[in-house]
Each structure stands twice: as C-alpha cells, then as structure tokens.
Amino acid sequence: MYSNPSYDNDFYRSVSDTQLITDIQQAIHAEYSAIACYEKLAQMAPSQEERDKIQEIQNDEKRHLEEFSSIYYHFTGRAPSYQIIEQCPNNYKAGIEFTFKDEQEAVDFYLSISDKAENITIKDRFKCAAADEQNHAVWFLFFHSKNPSATHAQRLIEDYGAIGALNASSLSLPQMLTYALQDEYLAQARYNNIIGTFGNIPTFVQIREAELRHIRALLPLFERYQVPLPQDISGSFVTTPQNLKAAYATGVQGEIDNIAMYERFLPLNLPNDVRSVFTQLRDASLNHLAAFERGLSRN
C-alpha cells in the first residue's frame, strides 16, 4: 500500500517521540487538505498556464502524502487517518492568498519536524518537502501578482454571462449559448459559495440543484451546433455576502440578470430547440426570483 523507504535498524527507537507521531499525522492531514484545495483552484484558474502549474504542485503534494503516510505506517504499524482540516476558499484570488500563507506555514512546520527527528530518512523527507513548499509559495505569490486588478476584473465580468449578453452589441447563436452557460456556471458558483458560508438553506440548495439541471439542458446544444464549451472561470467573479439578507439580495440580482438575458435572446431568430430550452430556463428563473424575493422579505 505504501512505498518502502530504507529505514535503519534504529528506526523505531529513533522516532519514539509521541509528539513527532502527532506532527507527522498533522502533516498528512495538511497534505490531504492541500490536494483537495488545489483541485478546486485548478478548476477556477483563469489560464491554462496557471491550471497546469497548480496541477503540478498538486502532484508534489500527492507525493508528500504518500511519503508521509509511508513513514507513519512504518513508524506506528498502522495506517494514518485522512481529514480535511482547512476549507479552501471558493474564490480564486482568495484561494491563492490562502494557499500562499498555507505553504509558508508548511515550510516552518516541516522544518521543525525535520529538526525533531533523529532518523535520517525522516529528517531528509521533511527537509525536502519544506523546500518544495517554499517553491510552491513562490508560485502562488506570482499568481497573486498576476491576478486581475479591480478594473480588469470589472471588464471581465462585463463580458461574462448575463451581463456580457446584455452588453453585447450583437449576438450570434454561439455567443448566446456561451453567455447562457457562463451565467448558469456563475449561478452554481454563487450558490455554492452561499451554502458553504451559511449552511444548507433549503431555498439555495433547491435552486442550486435546478441550476445544475439548466447546465445539463444547455450542454447538448453545444454539441449539436458544434460550439466549443467555455472555460468555467465563474469562481473568479464570486464574492461572499456579508450576511444572509445580502445572500438573498445577491440571488435576486442574479436571477434578474439571468431573466433579462433570456428576454433579450428570445425575440431573435433561434432554432426551435434552442428557443425551447431558453424559454424553459427563463421561466424557471422567474420562479427562482420569486423564491429569493420571499427570502429577502423575511430577512
């Protein structure tokens, strides 16, 4: 199950410290959490270059996890536990800031484990891992410096989803499908963020599931009309509401924009199957708007 490093005969005697066992288990939790976080960040990355580098960093963390698990197993004779101990932000910029700080803290933590350990294999593994984490921190700092300024971010959102559709001077079928799917992605990201912040509020859970059905309804149209699927960067545009009332207000505005988008599409010359899907999604969004307005009035 685990790789088999070469431990000397004094291994068990040299690592008999209980705190060291606890620290190694904590390092395993940290690596397990980082792997999950980087999976999320890779999906939200605004460019293929950043996505590839985050996945490369994730592979380093997977290697660390395997190495630390092997050390723990040979140390204790039992498999370690795996827990996510830190929640990764749902916003890309916030996630990059979070991971930069996390990687810096990991450097100090792994060096402290290396210093405590008497066994040369453990010392070397954690010292090498610390060097990797420092390299990761440099990359995340670089990504943070590349992250769009507020002005650039505003320009991006003005050309994305419903807002992009409403700002467009003209609309082709591929553009309409792209804007529609982007806006459904954005709704999913918005409601995932709200649920992650405020818990499983039934209205948001139900509408999030409905938005997933909207995405599924749109996807066959991309294949049928040979339109490339847009990259899902919706997480880059989501911010966390300050309170539940603000969350409902965010839902209201999102549905208003979504309905306006479909109202602009429907008078245009559309294939019948596209018109049917757009009409169904517009009507569903009218119901969502009413549900959010009721929630807003109660809060």
XYZ file of C-alpha atoms in Angstrom:
299
model
C 0.000 0.000 0.000
C 2.796 2.402 0.886
C 6.244 2.840 -0.585
C 9.004 1.250 1.468
C 11.816 3.692 2.326
C 15.045 2.244 3.689
C 14.863 2.673 7.439
C 17.859 1.692 9.562
C 17.598 -0.779 12.441
C 17.304 2.026 14.967
C 14.255 3.488 13.235
C 11.688 2.643 15.882
C 13.985 3.727 18.734
C 14.935 6.967 16.999
C 11.364 8.107 16.367
C 9.711 7.058 19.585
C 8.605 10.595 20.482
C 4.799 10.853 20.786
C 4.745 14.485 19.660
C 6.601 13.530 16.499
C 3.910 10.955 15.692
C 1.257 13.632 16.210
C 3.127 16.078 13.994
C 3.500 13.552 11.174
C -0.233 12.802 11.324
C -0.915 16.554 11.222
C 1.318 16.853 8.164
C -0.697 14.089 6.499
C -3.936 15.980 7.176
C -2.346 19.149 5.769
C -1.271 17.416 2.555
C -4.667 15.751 2.144
C -6.363 19.155 2.567
C -3.959 20.814 0.110
C -4.649 18.207 -2.575
C -8.395 18.867 -2.324
C -7.860 22.643 -2.349
C -5.630 22.572 -5.411
C -8.198 20.509 -7.271
C -10.682 23.330 -6.679
C -8.199 26.074 -7.576
C -7.178 24.314 -10.794
C -10.818 24.307 -11.902
C -11.099 28.059 -11.215
C -7.730 29.049 -12.697
C -8.091 31.841 -15.284
C -5.492 30.403 -17.696
C -4.201 27.023 -18.833
C -0.718 28.011 -17.681
C -1.880 28.524 -14.101
C -4.029 25.393 -14.186
C -1.074 23.273 -15.328
C 1.230 24.668 -12.657
C -1.363 24.155 -9.888
C -1.817 20.555 -11.012
C 1.966 20.120 -10.969
C 2.039 21.470 -7.410
C -0.836 19.137 -6.535
C 1.261 16.207 -7.793
C 4.057 17.265 -5.424
C 1.544 17.241 -2.560
C 0.357 13.777 -3.553
C 3.963 12.581 -3.409
C 4.392 14.172 0.028
C 1.202 12.489 1.197
C 2.468 9.089 0.063
C 5.868 9.625 1.680
C 4.452 10.866 4.994
C 1.894 8.046 5.047
C 4.678 5.520 4.497
C 6.706 6.998 7.339
C 3.683 6.946 9.632
C 2.843 3.345 8.728
C 6.366 2.065 9.295
C 6.573 4.136 12.448
C 3.312 3.011 14.092
C 2.385 -0.200 12.298
C -0.992 1.234 11.300
C -2.369 3.380 8.516
C -2.810 7.106 9.180
C -6.152 8.891 9.093
C -7.003 11.439 6.406
C -9.024 14.569 7.174
C -9.599 17.919 5.510
C -8.596 20.316 8.270
C -8.822 23.612 6.346
C -11.567 24.739 3.990
C -10.357 26.134 0.682
C -11.986 29.447 -0.357
C -14.469 29.353 -3.216
C -12.993 32.479 -4.823
C -9.813 32.096 -6.900
C -7.989 35.189 -5.650
C -8.854 34.397 -2.029
C -7.751 30.805 -2.644
C -4.378 31.923 -3.977
C -3.835 34.168 -0.944
C -4.858 31.317 1.359
C -2.522 28.792 -0.252
C 0.440 31.191 -0.264
C 0.130 31.643 3.513
C -0.513 27.920 3.995
C 2.590 26.936 2.035
C 4.733 29.352 4.066
C 3.425 27.871 7.296
C 4.098 24.372 5.963
C 7.748 25.293 5.383
C 8.220 26.180 9.048
C 6.240 23.150 10.255
C 8.132 20.632 8.124
C 11.490 22.088 9.088
C 10.516 21.756 12.751
C 9.652 18.075 12.187
C 12.966 17.563 10.419
C 14.798 19.156 13.345
C 12.987 16.967 15.907
C 13.572 13.683 14.091
C 16.715 11.666 14.781
C 16.150 9.241 11.917
C 17.985 10.440 8.819
C 15.220 9.345 6.412
C 12.558 11.352 8.241
C 14.883 14.354 8.520
C 15.603 14.281 4.789
C 11.990 13.682 3.662
C 10.601 16.612 5.634
C 13.507 18.888 4.759
C 12.936 18.169 1.051
C 9.184 18.679 1.485
C 9.864 22.059 3.111
C 11.913 23.074 0.065
C 9.056 22.033 -2.215
C 6.568 24.047 -0.162
C 8.768 27.135 -0.378
C 8.845 26.748 -4.150
C 5.050 26.395 -4.188
C 4.698 29.581 -2.130
C 6.751 31.472 -4.718
C 4.447 30.282 -7.496
C 1.308 31.277 -5.601
C 2.795 34.696 -4.897
C 3.448 35.013 -8.634
C -0.143 34.013 -9.447
C -1.418 36.550 -6.935
C 0.600 39.303 -8.599
C -0.910 38.290 -11.966
C -4.479 38.302 -10.668
C -6.534 40.961 -12.473
C -6.806 44.389 -10.911
C -10.254 45.607 -9.902
C -10.587 47.496 -13.195
C -9.556 44.478 -15.277
C -11.833 42.201 -13.240
C -14.719 44.582 -13.862
C -14.063 44.428 -17.601
C -14.052 40.631 -17.432
C -17.395 40.394 -15.642
C -18.880 42.908 -18.101
C -18.145 40.400 -20.863
C -19.241 37.288 -18.949
C -22.595 35.562 -18.536
C -25.802 37.579 -18.446
C -24.001 40.911 -18.064
C -21.891 40.115 -21.107
C -25.001 39.189 -23.096
C -26.782 42.396 -22.105
C -23.716 44.497 -23.010
C -23.102 42.791 -26.368
C -23.821 44.940 -29.440
C -24.843 41.870 -31.464
C -25.463 38.212 -30.713
C -24.766 35.077 -32.725
C -26.055 31.646 -31.727
C -22.624 30.545 -30.412
C -22.402 33.737 -28.357
C -25.862 33.239 -26.892
C -25.141 29.656 -25.912
C -21.810 30.680 -24.400
C -23.278 33.555 -22.391
C -26.138 31.328 -21.201
C -23.825 28.557 -19.991
C -21.451 31.051 -18.376
C -24.340 32.543 -16.441
C -25.512 29.129 -15.268
C -21.931 28.370 -14.168
C -21.934 31.681 -12.322
C -25.201 30.840 -10.560
C -23.770 27.483 -9.445
C -20.624 29.148 -8.090
C -22.680 31.854 -6.377
C -24.971 29.406 -4.597
C -22.118 27.034 -3.717
C -20.420 29.965 -2.015
C -23.554 30.954 -0.109
C -24.254 27.377 1.022
C -20.633 26.950 2.057
C -20.859 30.153 4.108
C -24.345 29.974 5.643
C -25.162 26.261 5.542
C -27.754 24.180 3.681
C -30.515 26.767 3.421
C -33.315 24.931 1.551
C -34.014 27.718 -0.959
C -30.398 27.933 -2.064
C -29.930 24.149 -2.087
C -33.016 23.631 -4.254
C -32.136 26.405 -6.685
C -28.538 25.234 -6.918
C -29.845 21.811 -7.990
C -32.126 23.494 -10.522
C -29.170 25.445 -11.946
C -27.333 22.158 -12.413
C -30.301 20.923 -14.464
C -30.081 24.128 -16.514
C -26.454 23.341 -17.327
C -27.417 19.815 -18.362
C -30.148 21.215 -20.621
C -27.704 23.549 -22.363
C -24.818 21.122 -22.909
C -26.420 19.069 -25.742
C -26.938 22.280 -27.719
C -23.189 22.924 -27.753
C -22.576 19.518 -29.283
C -25.479 19.796 -31.710
C -24.362 23.200 -33.046
C -20.630 22.470 -32.700
C -19.956 25.323 -30.290
C -16.842 24.975 -28.081
C -17.626 24.752 -24.371
C -16.482 27.859 -22.486
C -13.998 27.507 -19.665
C -15.659 27.721 -16.257
C -13.958 30.655 -14.507
C -17.118 31.677 -12.639
C -15.446 31.252 -9.245
C -13.257 34.259 -10.043
C -16.328 36.522 -10.039
C -17.982 35.327 -6.825
C -17.705 37.252 -3.571
C -19.031 36.138 -0.183
C -22.112 38.059 1.070
C -21.741 39.699 4.489
C -24.963 38.204 5.857
C -27.978 36.124 4.889
C -30.006 39.130 3.752
C -27.188 40.086 1.393
C -27.114 36.475 0.148
C -30.804 36.656 -0.802
C -30.224 40.049 -2.431
C -27.391 38.510 -4.460
C -29.753 35.758 -5.565
C -32.414 38.291 -6.559
C -29.987 40.313 -8.690
C -28.501 37.221 -10.273
C -31.924 35.957 -11.357
C -32.965 39.404 -12.627
C -29.876 39.497 -14.839
C -30.469 35.914 -15.987
C -34.099 36.599 -16.927
C -33.123 39.791 -18.791
C -30.550 37.794 -20.754
C -33.113 35.241 -21.932
C -35.629 38.001 -22.662
C -33.073 39.521 -24.999
C -32.391 36.171 -26.692
C -35.969 35.012 -27.268
C -37.110 37.650 -29.809
C -34.141 36.768 -32.041
C -34.109 34.207 -34.854
C -33.425 30.978 -32.945
C -33.646 27.276 -33.835
C -36.723 25.732 -32.268
C -34.788 23.503 -29.871
C -32.695 26.439 -28.619
C -35.815 28.604 -28.219
C -37.478 25.825 -26.224
C -34.531 25.469 -23.824
C -34.120 29.229 -23.393
C -37.854 29.587 -22.667
C -37.777 26.816 -20.058
C -34.743 28.328 -18.349
C -36.277 31.820 -18.387
C -39.480 30.501 -16.804
C -37.538 28.582 -14.150
C -35.566 31.724 -13.312
C -38.822 33.627 -12.799
C -39.717 31.051 -10.132
C -36.256 31.348 -8.581
C -36.597 35.128 -8.466
C -39.896 34.840 -6.604
C -38.340 32.436 -4.086
C -35.383 34.751 -3.420
C -37.680 37.764 -3.085
C -39.698 35.898 -0.435
C -36.491 35.059 1.407
C -35.310 38.656 1.198
C -38.585 39.926 2.669
C -38.195 37.551 5.647
C -34.641 38.671 6.484
